[in-house]
mmCIF file of C-alpha atoms in Angstrom:
data_model
loop_
_atom_site.group_PDB
_atom_site.id
_atom_site.type_symbol
_atom_site.label_atom_id
_atom_site.label_comp_id
_atom_site.label_asym_id
_atom_site.label_seq_id
_atom_site.Cartn_x
_atom_site.Cartn_y
_atom_site.Cartn_z
ATOM 1 C CA MET A 1 -38.079 -80.174 24.737
ATOM 2 C CA SER A 2 -39.422 -79.061 28.083
ATOM 3 C CA ALA A 3 -37.909 -79.579 31.503
ATOM 4 C CA THR A 4 -38.439 -82.889 33.243
ATOM 5 C CA ILE A 5 -38.913 -83.646 36.928
ATOM 6 C CA GLU A 6 -37.444 -86.807 38.390
ATOM 7 C CA TYR A 7 -39.323 -87.903 41.506
ATOM 8 C CA VAL A 8 -37.826 -90.688 43.633
ATOM 9 C CA ARG A 9 -39.230 -91.750 47.021
ATOM 10 C CA PHE A 10 -37.149 -94.223 49.009
ATOM 11 C CA ASP A 11 -36.099 -95.476 52.444
ATOM 12 C CA THR A 12 -32.818 -94.763 54.161
ATOM 13 C CA ASP A 13 -31.512 -95.966 57.508
ATOM 14 C CA ASP A 14 -29.464 -92.811 58.006
ATOM 15 C CA PRO A 15 -30.798 -89.505 56.619
ATOM 16 C CA ALA A 16 -27.764 -87.644 58.011
ATOM 17 C CA ALA A 17 -25.307 -89.883 56.125
ATOM 18 C CA LEU A 18 -27.397 -89.594 52.973
ATOM 19 C CA THR A 19 -27.390 -85.803 53.261
ATOM 20 C CA ALA A 20 -23.650 -85.745 53.978
ATOM 21 C CA HIS A 21 -23.008 -87.358 50.577
ATOM 22 C CA ARG A 22 -25.424 -85.054 48.750
ATOM 23 C CA GLU A 23 -22.986 -82.252 47.854
ATOM 24 C CA GLN A 24 -20.626 -84.713 46.177
ATOM 25 C CA LEU A 25 -23.524 -86.119 44.145
ATOM 26 C CA ILE A 26 -24.715 -82.653 43.120
ATOM 27 C CA ALA A 27 -21.190 -81.666 42.039
ATOM 28 C CA LEU A 28 -21.002 -84.843 39.968
ATOM 29 C CA LEU A 29 -24.379 -84.156 38.331
ATOM 30 C CA LYS A 30 -23.270 -80.624 37.415
ATOM 31 C CA GLU A 31 -19.948 -81.884 36.044
ATOM 32 C CA ARG A 32 -21.397 -84.764 34.062
ATOM 33 C CA TYR A 33 -24.637 -83.266 32.739
ATOM 34 C CA GLY A 34 -23.809 -79.543 32.635
ATOM 35 C CA ASP A 35 -26.801 -77.455 31.567
ATOM 36 C CA GLY A 36 -28.896 -80.636 31.527
ATOM 37 C CA PHE A 37 -28.994 -80.566 35.343
ATOM 38 C CA LEU A 38 -31.210 -77.698 36.521
ATOM 39 C CA GLY A 39 -31.515 -78.287 40.260
ATOM 40 C CA ALA A 40 -32.446 -80.687 43.027
ATOM 41 C CA HIS A 41 -34.204 -80.916 46.368
ATOM 42 C CA LEU A 42 -33.898 -83.621 49.009
ATOM 43 C CA ALA A 43 -36.736 -83.870 51.541
ATOM 44 C CA LEU A 44 -37.831 -86.074 54.417
ATOM 45 C CA PHE A 45 -41.497 -87.093 54.701
ATOM 46 C CA ASP A 46 -43.258 -87.517 58.064
ATOM 47 C CA ASP A 47 -43.288 -91.301 57.516
ATOM 48 C CA GLY A 48 -39.469 -91.368 57.319
ATOM 49 C CA THR A 49 -39.206 -91.871 53.567
ATOM 50 C CA VAL A 50 -37.052 -89.532 51.523
ATOM 51 C CA LEU A 51 -37.912 -87.603 48.372
ATOM 52 C CA ASP A 52 -35.250 -86.803 45.799
ATOM 53 C CA PHE A 53 -36.702 -84.205 43.430
ATOM 54 C CA ILE A 54 -34.430 -83.375 40.497
ATOM 55 C CA ILE A 55 -35.123 -81.024 37.607
ATOM 56 C CA TRP A 56 -33.548 -81.879 34.251
ATOM 57 C CA SER A 57 -33.553 -80.011 30.951
ATOM 58 C CA SER A 58 -35.188 -82.946 29.146
ATOM 59 C CA VAL A 59 -36.449 -86.473 29.613
ATOM 60 C CA ASP A 60 -33.463 -87.758 27.607
ATOM 61 C CA VAL A 61 -30.985 -86.325 30.121
ATOM 62 C CA ALA A 62 -33.110 -87.571 33.050
ATOM 63 C CA GLU A 63 -33.261 -91.106 31.692
ATOM 64 C CA ARG A 64 -29.545 -91.131 30.909
ATOM 65 C CA ALA A 65 -28.687 -90.004 34.442
ATOM 66 C CA ALA A 66 -31.065 -92.560 35.974
ATOM 67 C CA LYS A 67 -29.163 -95.312 34.161
ATOM 68 C CA GLU A 68 -25.634 -93.978 34.709
ATOM 69 C CA MET A 69 -25.513 -92.505 38.205
ATOM 70 C CA PRO A 70 -26.355 -95.539 40.389
ATOM 71 C CA THR A 71 -23.305 -97.381 39.034
ATOM 72 C CA ASP A 72 -20.868 -94.447 38.993
ATOM 73 C CA PRO A 73 -18.235 -95.133 41.688
ATOM 74 C CA ARG A 74 -18.047 -91.420 42.549
ATOM 75 C CA ALA A 75 -21.753 -91.452 43.500
ATOM 76 C CA GLN A 76 -21.659 -94.568 45.664
ATOM 77 C CA GLY A 77 -21.509 -92.646 48.943
ATOM 78 C CA PHE A 78 -24.999 -91.338 48.221
ATOM 79 C CA PHE A 79 -26.489 -94.397 46.529
ATOM 80 C CA SER A 80 -25.192 -96.772 49.204
ATOM 81 C CA GLN A 81 -27.491 -94.994 51.682
ATOM 82 C CA ILE A 82 -30.636 -95.762 49.647
ATOM 83 C CA GLY A 83 -32.806 -98.656 50.779
ATOM 84 C CA THR A 84 -36.084 -99.683 49.207
ATOM 85 C CA VAL A 85 -37.199 -97.449 46.341
ATOM 86 C CA HIS A 86 -40.967 -97.007 46.581
ATOM 87 C CA GLU A 87 -41.464 -94.883 43.500
ATOM 88 C CA MET A 88 -39.410 -93.388 40.695
ATOM 89 C CA ARG A 89 -41.045 -91.360 37.960
ATOM 90 C CA HIS A 90 -40.288 -88.752 35.347
ATOM 91 C CA ALA A 91 -42.787 -86.028 34.495
ATOM 92 C CA GLN A 92 -42.807 -83.277 31.896
ATOM 93 C CA VAL A 93 -43.029 -79.786 33.353
ATOM 94 C CA LEU A 94 -46.119 -78.041 31.998
ATOM 95 C CA HIS A 95 -45.841 -74.760 33.898
ATOM 96 C CA THR A 96 -43.347 -73.020 36.178
ATOM 97 C CA ALA A 97 -43.983 -69.901 38.242
#
């Protein structure tokens, strides 16, 4: 299986609070998914929406995390800062440089 990108674009009322909870979420992803979690980036678009860009080892791990993490009590600090989700997609990585 090839790596999978998870792309989520959403609103938040408080980017600073969202970012403050990010390290706890990342630690949880590493603990729970081990080598299945390859990395993540959090970015702010000019229009104020946020991009969460996560790289997973496979689509199976990505889909499992997408189902499990929003309801995990240890991740609620991060997820409670998310407003409207505009887009969430998974994509297979074809090439990395």
